[in-house]
Short mmCIF file of C-alpha atoms and ligand atoms in Angstrom, two decimals:
data_model
loop_
_atom_site.label_atom_id
_atom_site.label_comp_id
_atom_site.label_asym_id
_atom_site.label_seq_id
_atom_site.Cartn_x
_atom_site.Cartn_y
_atom_site.Cartn_z
CA UNK A 1 -1.30 -4.13 23.76
CA UNK A 2 0.11 -6.75 21.34
CA UNK A 3 3.82 -6.63 20.52
CA UNK A 4 4.59 -4.78 17.26
CA UNK A 5 5.96 -7.36 14.80
CA UNK A 6 8.33 -5.87 12.23
CA UNK A 7 10.23 -6.74 9.05
CA UNK A 8 13.75 -5.56 8.31
CA UNK A 9 13.96 -3.49 5.11
CA UNK A 10 17.06 -3.38 2.92
CA UNK A 11 17.95 0.10 4.24
CA UNK A 12 18.31 -1.37 7.74
CA UNK A 13 15.06 0.12 9.06
CA UNK A 14 12.31 -2.00 10.61
CA UNK A 15 8.72 -1.68 9.38
CA UNK A 16 5.77 -2.89 11.51
CA UNK A 17 3.96 -5.57 9.49
CA UNK A 18 0.43 -4.33 9.96
CA UNK A 19 -0.35 -0.91 8.61
CA UNK A 20 -3.27 1.47 8.82
CA UNK A 21 -4.36 2.57 5.32
CA UNK A 22 -5.72 6.05 4.70
CA UNK A 23 -7.31 5.79 1.24
CA UNK A 24 -11.04 6.45 1.46
CA UNK A 25 -13.00 6.80 -1.74
CA UNK A 26 -15.34 9.55 -0.47
CA UNK A 27 -12.37 11.67 0.61
CA UNK A 28 -10.62 11.12 -2.74
CA UNK A 29 -13.72 11.95 -4.79
CA UNK A 30 -14.33 15.12 -2.78
CA UNK A 31 -10.60 16.00 -3.09
CA UNK A 32 -10.31 16.13 0.66
CA UNK A 33 -13.37 18.25 1.39
CA UNK A 34 -15.46 15.38 2.84
CA UNK A 35 -15.77 15.54 6.66
CA UNK A 36 -12.64 13.97 8.11
CA UNK A 37 -13.07 14.08 11.91
CA UNK A 38 -13.87 10.38 11.94
CA UNK A 39 -10.51 9.73 10.26
CA UNK A 40 -8.64 11.53 13.03
CA UNK A 41 -10.57 9.55 15.63
CA UNK A 42 -9.72 6.36 13.71
CA UNK A 43 -5.99 7.15 13.63
CA UNK A 44 -5.98 7.78 17.39
CA UNK A 45 -7.92 4.55 18.00
CA UNK A 46 -5.42 2.71 15.77
CA UNK A 47 -2.49 4.07 17.79
CA UNK A 48 -4.17 2.98 21.03
CA UNK A 49 -4.77 -0.49 19.58
CA UNK A 50 -1.10 -0.78 18.56
CA UNK A 51 -0.80 0.17 14.85
CA UNK A 52 2.50 1.91 14.15
CA UNK A 53 2.61 1.93 10.33
CA UNK A 54 0.48 4.51 8.48
CA UNK A 55 0.01 4.41 4.73
CA UNK A 56 -1.11 7.52 2.88
CA UNK A 57 -0.49 9.20 -0.48
CA UNK A 58 -0.80 12.59 -2.06
CA UNK A 59 -3.62 11.11 -4.19
CA UNK A 60 -5.68 10.21 -1.08
CA UNK A 61 -6.03 13.78 0.27
CA UNK A 62 -5.45 12.38 3.78
CA UNK A 63 -1.87 13.51 4.41
CA UNK A 64 -3.17 16.61 6.23
CA UNK A 65 -5.50 14.72 8.56
CA UNK A 66 -2.86 12.08 9.27
CA UNK A 67 -0.42 14.88 10.09
CA UNK A 68 -2.89 16.50 12.50
CA UNK A 69 -3.66 13.16 14.13
CA UNK A 70 0.01 12.28 14.61
CA UNK A 71 0.78 15.74 16.00
CA UNK A 72 -2.03 15.25 18.49
CA UNK A 73 -0.73 11.77 19.38
CA UNK A 74 2.83 13.10 19.84
CA UNK A 75 1.60 15.97 22.03
CA UNK A 76 -0.49 13.62 24.16
CA UNK A 77 2.55 11.37 24.60
CA UNK A 78 0.79 8.39 23.02
CA UNK A 79 3.76 7.76 20.70
CA UNK A 80 6.85 9.62 19.53
CA UNK A 81 7.97 10.25 15.95
CA UNK A 82 10.47 7.39 16.20
CA UNK A 83 7.71 4.95 17.16
CA UNK A 84 5.74 5.37 13.94
CA UNK A 85 6.49 4.38 10.36
CA UNK A 86 4.91 6.78 7.88
CA UNK A 87 4.60 6.03 4.16
CA UNK A 88 3.42 8.39 1.46
CA UNK A 89 3.44 8.21 -2.33
CA UNK A 90 4.42 10.37 -5.26
CA UNK A 91 1.33 11.47 -7.17
CA UNK A 92 1.71 10.31 -10.81
CA UNK A 93 1.08 13.91 -11.97
CA UNK A 94 4.35 14.72 -10.15
CA UNK A 95 6.26 11.76 -11.62
CA UNK A 96 8.64 14.10 -13.46
CA UNK A 97 12.28 14.38 -12.30
CA UNK A 98 12.10 18.07 -11.35
CA UNK A 99 8.80 17.65 -9.46
CA UNK A 100 9.72 14.81 -7.09
CA UNK A 101 11.56 16.74 -4.35
CA UNK A 102 9.00 19.60 -4.27
CA UNK A 103 6.19 17.01 -4.14
CA UNK A 104 7.78 15.25 -1.17
CA UNK A 105 8.38 18.57 0.59
CA UNK A 106 4.67 19.40 0.09
CA UNK A 107 3.66 16.01 1.51
CA UNK A 108 5.91 16.56 4.54
CA UNK A 109 4.38 19.98 5.11
CA UNK A 110 0.90 18.46 5.12
CA UNK A 111 2.03 15.62 7.36
CA UNK A 112 3.77 18.10 9.69
CA UNK A 113 6.82 15.83 9.64
CA UNK A 114 10.49 16.42 8.93
CA UNK A 115 11.00 13.09 7.22
CA UNK A 116 9.06 10.10 5.90
CA UNK A 117 9.98 6.51 6.65
CA UNK A 118 9.08 5.41 3.13
CA UNK A 119 8.27 7.26 -0.10
CA UNK A 120 6.88 5.28 -3.02
CA UNK A 121 6.39 5.95 -6.72
CA UNK A 122 2.63 5.35 -6.78
CA UNK A 123 2.34 3.78 -10.25
CA UNK A 124 4.83 2.95 -13.02
CA UNK A 125 3.62 5.81 -15.22
CA UNK A 126 3.12 9.57 -15.14
CA UNK A 127 -0.04 11.59 -15.67
CA UNK A 128 -0.41 14.69 -17.75
CA UNK A 129 -0.05 17.79 -15.59
CA UNK A 130 -3.22 19.02 -13.90
CA UNK A 131 -5.00 15.67 -13.79
CA UNK A 132 -6.56 14.88 -10.40
CA UNK A 133 -8.01 11.60 -9.10
CA UNK A 134 -10.71 10.38 -9.79
CA UNK A 135 -10.95 12.20 -13.12
CA UNK A 136 -8.26 10.09 -14.78
CA UNK A 137 -8.79 8.61 -18.22
CA UNK A 138 -6.41 6.36 -20.18
CA UNK A 139 -5.59 9.40 -22.38
CA UNK A 140 -4.05 11.14 -19.34
CA UNK A 141 -1.49 8.37 -18.74
CA UNK A 142 1.96 8.98 -20.20
CA UNK A 143 5.33 7.23 -19.99
CA UNK A 144 7.49 8.16 -17.01
CA UNK A 145 11.19 9.00 -17.19
CA UNK A 146 11.88 6.23 -14.66
CA UNK A 147 15.62 6.83 -14.51
CA UNK A 148 15.21 10.58 -13.91
CA UNK A 149 12.39 10.12 -11.39
CA UNK A 150 14.33 7.45 -9.50
CA UNK A 151 17.42 9.65 -9.34
CA UNK A 152 15.23 12.35 -7.73
CA UNK A 153 13.82 9.74 -5.31
CA UNK A 154 17.42 8.85 -4.37
CA UNK A 155 18.12 12.54 -3.77
CA UNK A 156 15.17 12.56 -1.34
CA UNK A 157 17.08 9.99 0.74
CA UNK A 158 20.33 11.92 0.43
CA UNK A 159 18.57 15.09 1.62
CA UNK A 160 17.15 13.25 4.64
CA UNK A 161 13.56 13.76 3.50
CA UNK A 162 12.82 10.04 3.65
CA UNK A 163 14.56 7.04 5.16
CA UNK A 164 13.57 4.60 2.42
CA UNK A 165 12.26 4.74 -1.13
CA UNK A 166 10.28 2.22 -3.10
CA UNK A 167 7.67 1.61 -5.74
CA UNK A 168 4.05 0.55 -5.99
CA UNK A 169 2.18 -1.43 -8.64
CA UNK A 170 5.46 -2.50 -10.28
CA UNK A 171 5.81 -5.91 -11.98
CA UNK A 172 9.03 -7.98 -11.73
CA UNK A 173 10.10 -6.74 -15.15
CA UNK A 174 9.60 -3.09 -14.23
CA UNK A 175 11.61 -3.60 -11.02
CA UNK A 176 14.35 -5.34 -12.96
CA UNK A 177 14.49 -2.34 -15.36
CA UNK A 178 14.82 -0.06 -12.33
CA UNK A 179 17.53 -2.15 -10.67
CA UNK A 180 19.65 -1.85 -13.81
CA UNK A 181 20.42 1.80 -12.99
CA UNK A 182 19.44 2.42 -9.36
CA UNK A 183 22.15 3.44 -6.88
CA UNK A 184 19.72 3.00 -3.98
CA UNK A 185 17.53 -0.01 -4.74
CA UNK A 186 13.82 0.15 -3.86
CA UNK A 187 13.21 -1.17 -0.33
CA UNK A 188 9.53 -1.96 -0.93
CA UNK A 189 7.07 -2.77 -3.71
CA UNK A 190 3.48 -2.14 -2.57
CA UNK A 191 0.97 -4.10 -4.65
CA UNK A 192 -2.54 -5.41 -4.39
CA UNK A 193 -2.27 -8.80 -2.73
CA UNK A 194 -4.78 -11.11 -1.08
CA UNK A 195 -5.89 -14.76 -1.46
CA UNK A 196 -7.60 -14.00 -4.80
CA UNK A 197 -4.50 -12.30 -6.26
CA UNK A 198 -1.56 -13.89 -4.50
CA UNK A 199 1.27 -12.37 -6.57
CA UNK A 200 3.36 -15.54 -6.29
CA UNK A 201 5.78 -14.77 -9.12
CA UNK A 202 6.27 -11.18 -8.00
CA UNK A 203 6.89 -12.23 -4.38
CA UNK A 204 9.50 -14.76 -5.44
CA UNK A 205 11.26 -12.23 -7.63
CA UNK A 206 11.19 -9.50 -4.94
CA UNK A 207 12.59 -11.92 -2.37
CA UNK A 208 15.46 -12.76 -4.71
CA UNK A 209 16.44 -9.08 -4.97
CA UNK A 210 15.76 -8.21 -1.29
CA UNK A 211 12.71 -6.03 -1.91
CA UNK A 212 9.95 -6.27 0.69
CA UNK A 213 6.44 -6.77 -0.72
CA UNK A 214 3.74 -4.83 1.06
CA UNK A 215 0.12 -5.79 0.41
CA UNK A 216 -2.51 -3.14 -0.27
CA UNK A 217 -6.22 -4.09 -0.24
CA UNK A 218 -5.30 -7.21 1.78
CA UNK A 219 -9.01 -7.84 2.45
CA UNK A 220 -9.76 -7.41 -1.26
CA UNK A 221 -10.90 -3.81 -0.73
CA UNK A 222 -14.61 -4.44 -0.07
CA UNK A 223 -16.72 -1.34 -0.65
CA UNK A 224 -14.17 0.34 -2.96
CA UNK A 225 -14.50 0.72 -6.72
CA UNK A 226 -11.06 -0.95 -6.98
CA UNK A 227 -12.05 -3.89 -4.77
CA UNK A 228 -14.82 -6.40 -4.04
CA UNK A 229 -16.35 -8.64 -1.36
CA UNK A 230 -15.01 -11.74 -3.12
CA UNK A 231 -12.12 -12.28 -0.71
CA UNK A 232 -14.02 -12.01 2.59
CA UNK A 233 -17.00 -13.92 1.14
CA UNK A 234 -14.88 -16.78 -0.19
CA UNK A 235 -16.21 -20.04 1.36
CA UNK A 236 -12.64 -21.34 1.83
CA UNK A 237 -11.74 -18.28 3.91
CA UNK A 238 -14.98 -18.52 5.88
CA UNK A 239 -14.38 -22.20 6.62
CA UNK A 240 -10.83 -21.51 7.88
CA UNK A 241 -12.12 -18.60 9.98
CA UNK A 242 -14.74 -20.83 11.64
CA UNK A 243 -12.13 -23.49 12.32
CA UNK A 244 -9.87 -21.06 14.21
CA UNK A 245 -12.70 -18.99 15.80
CA UNK A 246 -11.43 -15.97 13.87
CA UNK A 247 -13.05 -13.63 11.36
CA UNK A 248 -12.44 -13.86 7.58
CA UNK A 249 -10.54 -10.53 7.78
CA UNK A 250 -8.22 -11.89 10.48
CA UNK A 251 -7.57 -15.03 8.40
CA UNK A 252 -6.57 -13.14 5.26
CA UNK A 253 -4.40 -10.65 7.17
CA UNK A 254 -2.67 -13.50 9.02
CA UNK A 255 -2.22 -15.32 5.69
CA UNK A 256 -0.44 -12.27 4.24
CA UNK A 257 1.84 -11.89 7.27
CA UNK A 258 2.70 -15.62 7.24
CA UNK A 259 3.71 -15.16 3.62
CA UNK A 260 6.25 -12.54 4.62
CA UNK A 261 4.42 -9.42 3.46
CA UNK A 262 3.23 -6.44 5.47
CA UNK A 263 -0.50 -5.76 5.21
CA UNK A 264 -1.87 -2.25 4.75
CA UNK A 265 -5.53 -2.47 5.67
CA UNK A 266 -8.07 0.31 6.02
CA UNK A 267 -10.90 0.63 8.50
CA UNK A 268 -12.42 3.72 10.02
CA UNK A 269 -14.63 1.60 12.30
CA UNK A 270 -13.30 1.18 15.88
CA UNK A 271 -14.44 -2.44 16.22
CA UNK A 272 -12.88 -3.48 12.91
CA UNK A 273 -9.69 -1.47 13.60
CA UNK A 274 -9.24 -3.59 16.71
CA UNK A 275 -10.38 -6.84 15.04
CA UNK A 276 -7.83 -6.41 12.25
CA UNK A 277 -4.98 -6.04 14.72
CA UNK A 278 -5.73 -9.39 16.43
CA UNK A 279 -3.53 -11.32 14.01
CA UNK A 280 -0.64 -12.22 16.27
CA UNK A 281 -0.14 -15.07 18.75
CA UNK A 282 -2.02 -17.61 16.63
CA UNK A 283 -1.25 -19.38 13.35
CA UNK A 284 -2.76 -20.86 10.24
CA UNK A 285 -1.76 -24.48 9.65
CA UNK A 286 -0.36 -26.19 6.57
CA UNK A 287 -3.78 -27.39 5.44
CA UNK A 288 -5.13 -23.80 5.59
CA UNK A 289 -2.23 -22.58 3.45
CA UNK A 290 -2.78 -25.37 0.95
CA UNK A 291 -6.47 -24.54 0.62
CA UNK A 292 -5.77 -20.82 0.19
CA UNK A 293 -3.01 -21.57 -2.34
CA UNK A 294 -5.61 -23.36 -4.45
CA UNK A 295 -8.05 -20.45 -4.64
CA UNK A 296 -8.63 -19.48 -8.26
CA UNK A 297 -6.55 -16.42 -9.10
CA UNK A 298 -8.15 -13.39 -10.66
CA UNK A 299 -6.53 -10.05 -11.31
CA UNK A 300 -8.77 -7.10 -10.44
CA UNK A 301 -9.33 -5.03 -13.55
CA UNK A 302 -9.67 -1.60 -11.97
CA UNK A 303 -6.10 -0.51 -12.73
CA UNK A 304 -6.27 -1.80 -16.28
CA UNK A 305 -9.37 0.28 -16.98
CA UNK A 306 -7.49 3.44 -16.01
CA UNK A 307 -3.98 2.76 -17.20
CA UNK A 308 -4.26 0.72 -20.40
CA UNK A 309 -4.65 2.74 -23.61
CA UNK A 310 -4.45 0.60 -26.77
CA UNK A 311 -3.85 3.64 -29.00
CA UNK A 312 -1.26 5.95 -27.48
CA UNK A 313 -0.56 5.02 -23.83
CA UNK A 314 2.64 3.60 -22.37
CA UNK A 315 0.70 0.35 -21.71
CA UNK A 316 -1.23 -0.72 -24.79
CA UNK A 317 -2.46 -3.93 -23.17
CA UNK A 318 -2.97 -5.34 -19.67
CA UNK A 319 -0.06 -7.65 -20.50
CA UNK A 320 2.22 -4.61 -20.91
CA UNK A 321 1.03 -3.15 -17.60
CA UNK A 322 1.49 -6.33 -15.53
CA UNK A 323 4.07 -8.12 -17.72
CA UNK A 324 2.02 -11.29 -17.57
CA UNK A 325 1.96 -11.56 -13.79
CA UNK A 326 -0.99 -12.76 -11.77
P1 NAP B 401 -8.82 -3.33 2.45
O1 NAP B 401 -8.15 -3.03 3.73
O2 NAP B 401 -8.68 -4.66 1.83
O3 NAP B 401 -10.38 -3.03 2.56
C1 NAP B 401 -10.89 -1.92 3.25
C2 NAP B 401 -12.41 -2.05 3.27
O4 NAP B 401 -12.78 -3.17 4.06
C3 NAP B 401 -13.10 -0.84 3.86
O5 NAP B 401 -14.29 -0.66 3.14
C4 NAP B 401 -13.42 -1.27 5.30
O6 NAP B 401 -14.60 -0.65 5.74
C5 NAP B 401 -13.62 -2.77 5.14
N1 NAP B 401 -13.15 -3.52 6.31
C6 NAP B 401 -12.05 -3.26 7.07
N2 NAP B 401 -11.91 -4.17 8.02
C7 NAP B 401 -12.92 -5.06 7.87
C8 NAP B 401 -13.30 -6.23 8.55
N3 NAP B 401 -12.63 -6.68 9.61
N4 NAP B 401 -14.40 -6.90 8.11
C9 NAP B 401 -15.11 -6.44 7.06
N5 NAP B 401 -14.79 -5.34 6.36
C10 NAP B 401 -13.71 -4.65 6.77
O7 NAP B 401 -8.29 -2.39 1.35
P2 NAP B 401 -8.26 -0.95 0.72
O8 NAP B 401 -9.12 -0.02 1.48
O9 NAP B 401 -8.51 -1.12 -0.71
O10 NAP B 401 -6.75 -0.59 0.89
C11 NAP B 401 -6.10 -0.50 2.13
C12 NAP B 401 -4.99 0.52 2.03
O11 NAP B 401 -4.06 0.14 1.01
C13 NAP B 401 -5.47 1.89 1.58
O12 NAP B 401 -6.05 2.62 2.63
C14 NAP B 401 -4.18 2.49 1.09
O13 NAP B 401 -3.41 2.94 2.17
C15 NAP B 401 -3.52 1.32 0.40
N6 NAP B 401 -3.78 1.27 -1.06
C16 NAP B 401 -2.71 1.46 -1.90
C17 NAP B 401 -2.91 1.46 -3.28
C18 NAP B 401 -1.73 1.68 -4.21
O14 NAP B 401 -1.94 1.85 -5.43
N7 NAP B 401 -0.52 1.66 -3.71
C19 NAP B 401 -4.18 1.23 -3.82
C20 NAP B 401 -5.24 1.01 -2.93
C21 NAP B 401 -5.02 1.03 -1.56
P3 NAP B 401 -14.66 0.17 7.16
O15 NAP B 401 -13.74 1.34 7.05
O16 NAP B 401 -16.10 0.56 7.24
O17 NAP B 401 -14.27 -0.81 8.23
#
């Protein structure tokens, strides 16, 4: 089994740089009632292959199955609780100060864990109460009391419910707003990042304030409504993959890791779970990086379609949501 490469977070805890994502559109659309046995098998395969970071969220309806899978893995002696790094996220419908601690306790109950390694605010906005993915419209998005919600996130650390806290889908400006009052700064910002949306400005800013950037949809999310095949089908990526006798997925995951981010990738296919982990003990060269740096940048519009409301939302334009970042 390959060695687990880690990054040191600002709270002093190490996070393995390749993570196993648990967002699956069919499970989200069915609110968790789609058959999930294959997910459990995938988690156990991932553990055997060497994955130690697991990325879920209340919105994914996979906390329960991840919890069952980990319990099974602990009982079989495959890994112990200390060996794995588990992330979950605050559902935006719970992004109200009084709802944060109960929401985390509910997540822990589903995960059958006593603590998380990382708890993230899923998006920089709240949803009206009662709204459930995927039935979200721009009218359901409301401003979040960021200061109140963050204070409750900090209490989650103080209560021992999570080791680290962070954010997701936050721009540099939104992080800077948060840093102005945070007592415990966010350890991580999880954002969509891949060769077609490289997040250069955000990565530079996060580095300057010691916040680790974690990449979601590092393959570009092929097959998901929020993603596309454009990353894996990019001729530049294919050419680099051929040169190194690797697959396009391995090239883009390696590219992310060489840029200092952790990559949260999802596959429920045993061959691809293993393929995606073969990203250590080889390197991209300078020329590869230069070619990837020159790929035309394009923000994926999925989030904007849900979260931008020109009439009465907290983000009236895409500019207000992303603060001009690409
Ligand atoms: P992704 O890892 O870029 O793409 C996953 C898709 O690629 C799946 O359809 C998978 O299908 C396919 N795939 C996996 N490995 C492959 C390979 N080697 N070759 C070809 N296709 C491959 O991204 P994602 O699913 O959009 O997101 C990954 C994780 O990021 C999620 O599970 C979640 O944990 C997190 N996420 C976070 C947010 C947020 O707002 N914070 C948003 C989205 C996602 P198979 O399963 O069939 O292999």
